[in-house]
Amino acid sequence: MAHHVIETENNYQARTTTGKITNFVDTRVGMSGIVREFGRKIFPDHWTFMFGEVAMYSLIILILSGTFLTLWFNPSMASVTYDGTYLPLKGVHMSAAYSSALDISFDVRGGLLLRQIHHWAALLFMTALTIHMLRVFFTGAFRRPRELNWVVGCCLWLLGIFAGFTGYSLPDDVLSGNGLRIVDGIMKAIPLVGTYLSMFFFGGEFPGTLLISRLYSIHIMVIPALLLLLMAIHLFMVVVHKHTQYPGPGRTEDNVVGFPVGPVYAAKAGGFFFIVFGIIAFLGATFTINAIWNYGPYDPSPVQAGTQPDWYVGFGDGALRLWPGSFPWSWKIDLFNHTFVLAVLLPFMLAGVLVLFMFTWPWIERWVTKDNRVHNILDRPRNAPFRTAAGAAGIVYYSVMMIAASSDLIATHFHVSLNDVAYVLRFLWFFGPIIAFIIVRRICLSLQRKDRELVLHGIETGNVVQLPHGEFIEVHKPLDEYHRYKLVSFESPEPLAAQPNAKGKITGAEKIRARISKWFFEDRVAPVSPAELEAAHHHGHGTEAVEAGPKPTGSLGGHSHN
Amino acid sequence: MKALSQKRRHPLAAVVLLAIALILTGGLYAVATASNQAQAASSTTYTASDIEEGQKLFVSNCATCHGLNAEGTVDGPSLVGVGAAAVDFQVGTGRMPMQMQGTQAQVKPRQFNDEQTHQLAAYVASLGAGPTVPEDEHLDVTKGDAANGAKVFLANCAMCHNAAGAGGALTRGKWAPTLMGVSEKHIYEAMETGPQNMPVFNDANITPEEKRDVITYLKAQEVNESPGGFKLGSLGPVSEGLLIWTLGLGIVIAFTIWLTSRSA
């Protein structure tokens, strides 16, 4: 049993006013303990570590600007006649939601600026979040002990998409209504329950009269609450796990090299919030975003040219656009009195595959490598060629879908046929990831070989000298040891052959694992070993070297000099 | 009356009745459809010399594709009955004569001046009645109603030309061009004649007054300052997404690098 020692008496008397106040607080809630613990947390400093922070600040700005918008927005689909200052819509019948969104834009002081800040903050939130995820992925920061935090991050990404989409749908103009019509179609395509789902969601047949108020509750209450909760869990886990760091001299799996939170880092982070706010305010004040007044009130009959979702929803829209409707047959089947709309189901399943891989990648990698160790030191992307290549394939897969959502604009702006754009993107959807995987892996392996070359031979100086016996050589300058450390201190997993389980049997899954492991690692480039370095230095004293040392199986890492 | 009632069982009575019915319905139809066609050559008068000069221009510049008598060939449609408005639009915007065969005629610097365009229009109008060049009264945006124009535009035009008139893509390399910077007359003529892949919006479909309203709305869009700042081409979420990934993210990265450069 632990005993809590409660201080009943405190004889310390502060002299200054500030001292008295802090002492008062300290003796009530024990602030000094919190400051001592948290203020001394070390965070490594690197610009790529700051995108999560940007996303967090964008979320705060979203909540601030969104709160302002709730003061004026009327989430009602009741029909009203617009009587605001925007002339082209004067006297037009529309929903109260659209009318109030127009009022925010034209008749509320600072309303348009806040609306644009809110929307730009949403775009920056998703952009920063995506870049943050890519940084975490490509540096291997999701490995033990951070797998669960990776999953929390993926959930934040999904929630961000829903937050953005529900917000995009609120103004009730033609653009947002077109988006909701697609959602209606997607819901109805879900086998068996689709029609019920759609009817429950819209409160009857699309579009109904309930939708905007329902989306509003989700957009301003449910999703922000979940976002804040998951963000708190995310940050809590960062504190528990401590921050990862890039490899470097003095940085180990057991320490964190960086700066403490208090006082400089906290001040910097606080200042950075205002920088992000400034960037978003600049965008909001300078660039139109979602010109709702152009689209007119929602009416289910028209669909306008240039109807697109915000970029982070684009991959879903693009998947739908890419799937052929009637070639080589009509993509629907009728079974047991139910219609299965494959033209909607299949593209969404294909987009879902990416999301599935995203959530499960830490376990996939752990299964293949059987690496269950704690990793606090990050990988340089080139030193994990298989992961970097797989990530690049994922980016291409995602980007092709996202780009397909703007196929019509590509057609008009580059003077090509809309159909040809679709054909090219369909090809790239399936073959682009494979091509990207091969090319990026080759690039990583070449960069690793370049690193080996640098470590073994040093930097080419460009000075060619003639030796007394007439031979010409180029003088190479050896690397300093800090630079060299960065290039040699990495792990290069070797292919792991299938191993028998406790019963001495090699299972089918294990054989598959071994095959994937071979596929991932057979082309590995090994880091330079001390022996190799020694050999290189003895030969030619840093001017020219022959590679020695153990050659890894199937390695392309070595090349011989004559 | 007695004679009529006596003859009603005459063997030819049915034939006579049918003839009367046909004439009546045909006549009504002719009257009804006549209101759908813009009145032929009432506003702009063409002299015989206009037609003669126009024919000469036609033969030397257009006949290769449209035929010597504008009867059409495999390379170009017949122009009999397309009217002066079609000529004024196609030639006046530089689309005709076409630079090359393609999915759609491209806008380019016009090849004929106003007088020559007028003469060509006179010649084509002489071949058969068709839509005429609109009168100035229908192009006067001071008399139009922008709010009604917005309603008509969003219901009829925005699906191809985009809500802000920025243009959009059609299938197989065809496209709906931007409407910004297009003259009042040409917008009117396009609605009247349906050039390229555009459907015809005749006067029964969109009345001349509504056409004027649409023009008024588009011209208001042109001169209106964008309330939200730079319009980014009025292309919607795609250009916004592009901006956040380039300029937005670029500024953020610049600041992150600046902030972390002073640590060590």
PDB file of C-alpha atoms in Angstrom, chain B residues 81-229:
ATOM      1  CA  GLY B  81     -32.008  27.627 -92.892  1.00  0.00           C
ATOM      2  CA  VAL B  82     -29.364  28.079 -90.162  1.00  0.00           C
ATOM      3  CA  GLY B  83     -30.020  31.808 -90.341  1.00  0.00           C
ATOM      4  CA  ALA B  84     -27.943  34.942 -90.046  1.00  0.00           C
ATOM      5  CA  ALA B  85     -27.505  34.504 -86.274  1.00  0.00           C
ATOM      6  CA  ALA B  86     -25.556  31.264 -86.729  1.00  0.00           C
ATOM      7  CA  VAL B  87     -23.215  32.929 -89.241  1.00  0.00           C
ATOM      8  CA  ASP B  88     -22.767  35.974 -87.049  1.00  0.00           C
ATOM      9  CA  PHE B  89     -21.869  33.757 -84.083  1.00  0.00           C
ATOM     10  CA  GLN B  90     -19.591  31.275 -85.831  1.00  0.00           C
ATOM     11  CA  VAL B  91     -17.744  33.803 -87.977  1.00  0.00           C
ATOM     12  CA  GLY B  92     -17.926  36.639 -85.455  1.00  0.00           C
ATOM     13  CA  THR B  93     -16.223  34.613 -82.700  1.00  0.00           C
ATOM     14  CA  GLY B  94     -13.578  33.336 -85.122  1.00  0.00           C
ATOM     15  CA  ARG B  95     -14.779  29.728 -84.888  1.00  0.00           C
ATOM     16  CA  MET B  96     -15.490  29.665 -88.639  1.00  0.00           C
ATOM     17  CA  PRO B  97     -13.712  29.158 -90.923  1.00  0.00           C
ATOM     18  CA  MET B  98     -12.365  26.269 -88.854  1.00  0.00           C
ATOM     19  CA  GLN B  99      -8.632  25.952 -88.502  1.00  0.00           C
ATOM     20  CA  MET B 100      -8.940  22.189 -88.721  1.00  0.00           C
ATOM     21  CA  GLN B 101     -11.499  19.479 -88.413  1.00  0.00           C
ATOM     22  CA  GLY B 102     -11.891  18.361 -84.815  1.00  0.00           C
ATOM     23  CA  THR B 103     -14.353  17.567 -82.103  1.00  0.00           C
ATOM     24  CA  GLN B 104     -15.338  21.195 -81.880  1.00  0.00           C
ATOM     25  CA  ALA B 105     -14.516  24.512 -83.567  1.00  0.00           C
ATOM     26  CA  GLN B 106     -11.953  26.497 -81.573  1.00  0.00           C
ATOM     27  CA  VAL B 107     -12.237  30.179 -80.839  1.00  0.00           C
ATOM     28  CA  LYS B 108      -9.477  32.078 -82.617  1.00  0.00           C
ATOM     29  CA  PRO B 109      -8.870  35.629 -83.878  1.00  0.00           C
ATOM     30  CA  ARG B 110     -11.679  36.381 -86.319  1.00  0.00           C
ATOM     31  CA  GLN B 111     -10.880  36.182 -89.986  1.00  0.00           C
ATOM     32  CA  PHE B 112     -13.587  38.529 -91.335  1.00  0.00           C
ATOM     33  CA  ASN B 113     -14.436  42.069 -90.340  1.00  0.00           C
ATOM     34  CA  ASP B 114     -17.933  43.230 -89.413  1.00  0.00           C
ATOM     35  CA  GLU B 115     -18.869  44.129 -92.964  1.00  0.00           C
ATOM     36  CA  GLN B 116     -17.751  40.787 -94.390  1.00  0.00           C
ATOM     37  CA  THR B 117     -19.503  38.918 -91.590  1.00  0.00           C
ATOM     38  CA  HIS B 118     -22.630  40.897 -92.397  1.00  0.00           C
ATOM     39  CA  GLN B 119     -22.355  39.961 -96.072  1.00  0.00           C
ATOM     40  CA  LEU B 120     -21.831  36.269 -95.295  1.00  0.00           C
ATOM     41  CA  ALA B 121     -24.830  36.365 -92.969  1.00  0.00           C
ATOM     42  CA  ALA B 122     -26.871  38.006 -95.713  1.00  0.00           C
ATOM     43  CA  TYR B 123     -25.992  35.253 -98.154  1.00  0.00           C
ATOM     44  CA  VAL B 124     -26.782  32.398 -95.762  1.00  0.00           C
ATOM     45  CA  ALA B 125     -30.011  34.099 -94.648  1.00  0.00           C
ATOM     46  CA  SER B 126     -31.055  34.351 -98.295  1.00  0.00           C
ATOM     47  CA  LEU B 127     -30.890  30.559 -98.614  1.00  0.00           C
ATOM     48  CA  GLY B 128     -33.744  29.917 -96.174  1.00  0.00           C
ATOM     49  CA  ALA B 129     -35.446  31.466 -93.174  1.00  0.00           C
ATOM     50  CA  GLY B 130     -33.648  31.045 -89.851  1.00  0.00           C
ATOM     51  CA  PRO B 131     -32.804  32.869 -86.632  1.00  0.00           C
ATOM     52  CA  THR B 132     -31.747  36.451 -87.221  1.00  0.00           C
ATOM     53  CA  VAL B 133     -29.112  38.555 -85.565  1.00  0.00           C
ATOM     54  CA  PRO B 134     -30.776  39.832 -82.345  1.00  0.00           C
ATOM     55  CA  GLU B 135     -31.967  43.383 -82.075  1.00  0.00           C
ATOM     56  CA  ASP B 136     -30.169  45.711 -79.698  1.00  0.00           C
ATOM     57  CA  GLU B 137     -33.199  45.894 -77.470  1.00  0.00           C
ATOM     58  CA  HIS B 138     -32.760  42.226 -76.491  1.00  0.00           C
ATOM     59  CA  LEU B 139     -29.126  42.804 -75.623  1.00  0.00           C
ATOM     60  CA  ASP B 140     -29.567  45.829 -73.406  1.00  0.00           C
ATOM     61  CA  VAL B 141     -28.454  44.652 -69.965  1.00  0.00           C
ATOM     62  CA  THR B 142     -29.819  47.807 -68.308  1.00  0.00           C
ATOM     63  CA  LYS B 143     -33.324  46.462 -69.034  1.00  0.00           C
ATOM     64  CA  GLY B 144     -32.562  42.909 -67.808  1.00  0.00           C
ATOM     65  CA  ASP B 145     -33.243  41.274 -64.434  1.00  0.00           C
ATOM     66  CA  ALA B 146     -30.093  39.616 -63.071  1.00  0.00           C
ATOM     67  CA  ALA B 147     -31.947  37.652 -60.360  1.00  0.00           C
ATOM     68  CA  ASN B 148     -34.284  36.044 -62.887  1.00  0.00           C
ATOM     69  CA  GLY B 149     -31.308  35.510 -65.177  1.00  0.00           C
ATOM     70  CA  ALA B 150     -29.500  33.644 -62.388  1.00  0.00           C
ATOM     71  CA  LYS B 151     -32.517  31.376 -61.965  1.00  0.00           C
ATOM     72  CA  VAL B 152     -32.723  30.606 -65.692  1.00  0.00           C
ATOM     73  CA  PHE B 153     -28.965  30.184 -65.948  1.00  0.00           C
ATOM     74  CA  LEU B 154     -28.671  27.783 -62.994  1.00  0.00           C
ATOM     75  CA  ALA B 155     -31.571  25.693 -64.292  1.00  0.00           C
ATOM     76  CA  ASN B 156     -30.532  25.538 -67.955  1.00  0.00           C
ATOM     77  CA  CYS B 157     -26.876  26.385 -68.463  1.00  0.00           C
ATOM     78  CA  ALA B 158     -24.829  25.598 -65.329  1.00  0.00           C
ATOM     79  CA  MET B 159     -24.773  21.835 -65.917  1.00  0.00           C
ATOM     80  CA  CYS B 160     -22.334  22.332 -68.794  1.00  0.00           C
ATOM     81  CA  HIS B 161     -20.986  25.855 -68.369  1.00  0.00           C
ATOM     82  CA  ASN B 162     -20.405  25.629 -64.557  1.00  0.00           C
ATOM     83  CA  ALA B 163     -22.333  27.638 -61.953  1.00  0.00           C
ATOM     84  CA  ALA B 164     -20.048  30.617 -62.433  1.00  0.00           C
ATOM     85  CA  GLY B 165     -19.951  30.322 -66.239  1.00  0.00           C
ATOM     86  CA  ALA B 166     -16.344  29.105 -66.100  1.00  0.00           C
ATOM     87  CA  GLY B 167     -16.956  26.288 -68.591  1.00  0.00           C
ATOM     88  CA  GLY B 168     -16.810  22.520 -68.266  1.00  0.00           C
ATOM     89  CA  ALA B 169     -15.974  19.258 -69.985  1.00  0.00           C
ATOM     90  CA  LEU B 170     -18.244  17.174 -72.210  1.00  0.00           C
ATOM     91  CA  THR B 171     -17.625  13.660 -73.485  1.00  0.00           C
ATOM     92  CA  ARG B 172     -15.012  12.641 -76.047  1.00  0.00           C
ATOM     93  CA  GLY B 173     -12.989  15.824 -76.072  1.00  0.00           C
ATOM     94  CA  LYS B 174     -15.917  18.198 -76.424  1.00  0.00           C
ATOM     95  CA  TRP B 175     -16.348  21.036 -74.021  1.00  0.00           C
ATOM     96  CA  ALA B 176     -18.579  23.902 -72.980  1.00  0.00           C
ATOM     97  CA  PRO B 177     -16.481  27.082 -73.152  1.00  0.00           C
ATOM     98  CA  THR B 178     -16.239  29.783 -70.536  1.00  0.00           C
ATOM     99  CA  LEU B 179     -18.861  32.515 -70.862  1.00  0.00           C
ATOM    100  CA  MET B 180     -16.729  35.229 -69.322  1.00  0.00           C
ATOM    101  CA  GLY B 181     -15.741  37.820 -71.906  1.00  0.00           C
ATOM    102  CA  VAL B 182     -18.274  36.683 -74.499  1.00  0.00           C
ATOM    103  CA  SER B 183     -20.231  39.588 -76.031  1.00  0.00           C
ATOM    104  CA  GLU B 184     -23.959  40.022 -75.356  1.00  0.00           C
ATOM    105  CA  LYS B 185     -24.808  39.417 -78.996  1.00  0.00           C
ATOM    106  CA  HIS B 186     -22.846  36.175 -79.197  1.00  0.00           C
ATOM    107  CA  ILE B 187     -24.385  34.807 -75.983  1.00  0.00           C
ATOM    108  CA  TYR B 188     -27.833  35.523 -77.399  1.00  0.00           C
ATOM    109  CA  GLU B 189     -27.007  33.953 -80.750  1.00  0.00           C
ATOM    110  CA  ALA B 190     -25.562  30.867 -79.102  1.00  0.00           C
ATOM    111  CA  MET B 191     -28.811  30.280 -77.208  1.00  0.00           C
ATOM    112  CA  GLU B 192     -30.786  30.898 -80.389  1.00  0.00           C
ATOM    113  CA  THR B 193     -28.787  28.667 -82.721  1.00  0.00           C
ATOM    114  CA  GLY B 194     -27.153  26.047 -80.485  1.00  0.00           C
ATOM    115  CA  PRO B 195     -23.623  26.036 -81.927  1.00  0.00           C
ATOM    116  CA  GLN B 196     -21.319  22.991 -81.715  1.00  0.00           C
ATOM    117  CA  ASN B 197     -22.730  20.663 -79.041  1.00  0.00           C
ATOM    118  CA  MET B 198     -25.056  23.169 -77.460  1.00  0.00           C
ATOM    119  CA  PRO B 199     -28.791  22.575 -77.604  1.00  0.00           C
ATOM    120  CA  VAL B 200     -31.048  25.236 -79.137  1.00  0.00           C
ATOM    121  CA  PHE B 201     -32.943  27.335 -76.624  1.00  0.00           C
ATOM    122  CA  ASN B 202     -35.641  28.777 -78.857  1.00  0.00           C
ATOM    123  CA  ASP B 203     -37.895  31.673 -77.959  1.00  0.00           C
ATOM    124  CA  ALA B 204     -40.643  29.377 -76.656  1.00  0.00           C
ATOM    125  CA  ASN B 205     -38.156  27.663 -74.367  1.00  0.00           C
ATOM    126  CA  ILE B 206     -36.367  30.748 -73.091  1.00  0.00           C
ATOM    127  CA  THR B 207     -38.119  33.937 -74.148  1.00  0.00           C
ATOM    128  CA  PRO B 208     -36.120  36.862 -75.586  1.00  0.00           C
ATOM    129  CA  GLU B 209     -36.655  38.709 -72.281  1.00  0.00           C
ATOM    130  CA  GLU B 210     -35.296  35.730 -70.308  1.00  0.00           C
ATOM    131  CA  LYS B 211     -32.342  35.515 -72.666  1.00  0.00           C
ATOM    132  CA  ARG B 212     -31.675  39.151 -71.885  1.00  0.00           C
ATOM    133  CA  ASP B 213     -31.906  38.348 -68.161  1.00  0.00           C
ATOM    134  CA  VAL B 214     -29.340  35.567 -68.550  1.00  0.00           C
ATOM    135  CA  ILE B 215     -27.017  37.963 -70.366  1.00  0.00           C
ATOM    136  CA  THR B 216     -27.565  40.549 -67.646  1.00  0.00           C
ATOM    137  CA  TYR B 217     -26.634  37.956 -64.979  1.00  0.00           C
ATOM    138  CA  LEU B 218     -23.501  36.893 -66.844  1.00  0.00           C
ATOM    139  CA  LYS B 219     -22.407  40.475 -67.429  1.00  0.00           C
ATOM    140  CA  ALA B 220     -23.012  41.226 -63.733  1.00  0.00           C
ATOM    141  CA  GLN B 221     -20.827  38.200 -62.871  1.00  0.00           C
ATOM    142  CA  GLU B 222     -18.109  39.634 -65.104  1.00  0.00           C
ATOM    143  CA  VAL B 223     -17.972  43.056 -63.511  1.00  0.00           C
ATOM    144  CA  ASN B 224     -18.811  41.995 -59.937  1.00  0.00           C
ATOM    145  CA  GLU B 225     -15.815  42.060 -57.720  1.00  0.00           C
ATOM    146  CA  SER B 226     -15.444  38.686 -56.062  1.00  0.00           C
ATOM    147  CA  PRO B 227     -16.528  39.241 -52.448  1.00  0.00           C
ATOM    148  CA  GLY B 228     -14.223  36.537 -51.096  1.00  0.00           C
ATOM    149  CA  GLY B 229     -10.946  37.556 -52.732  1.00  0.00           C
TER     150      GLY B 229
END
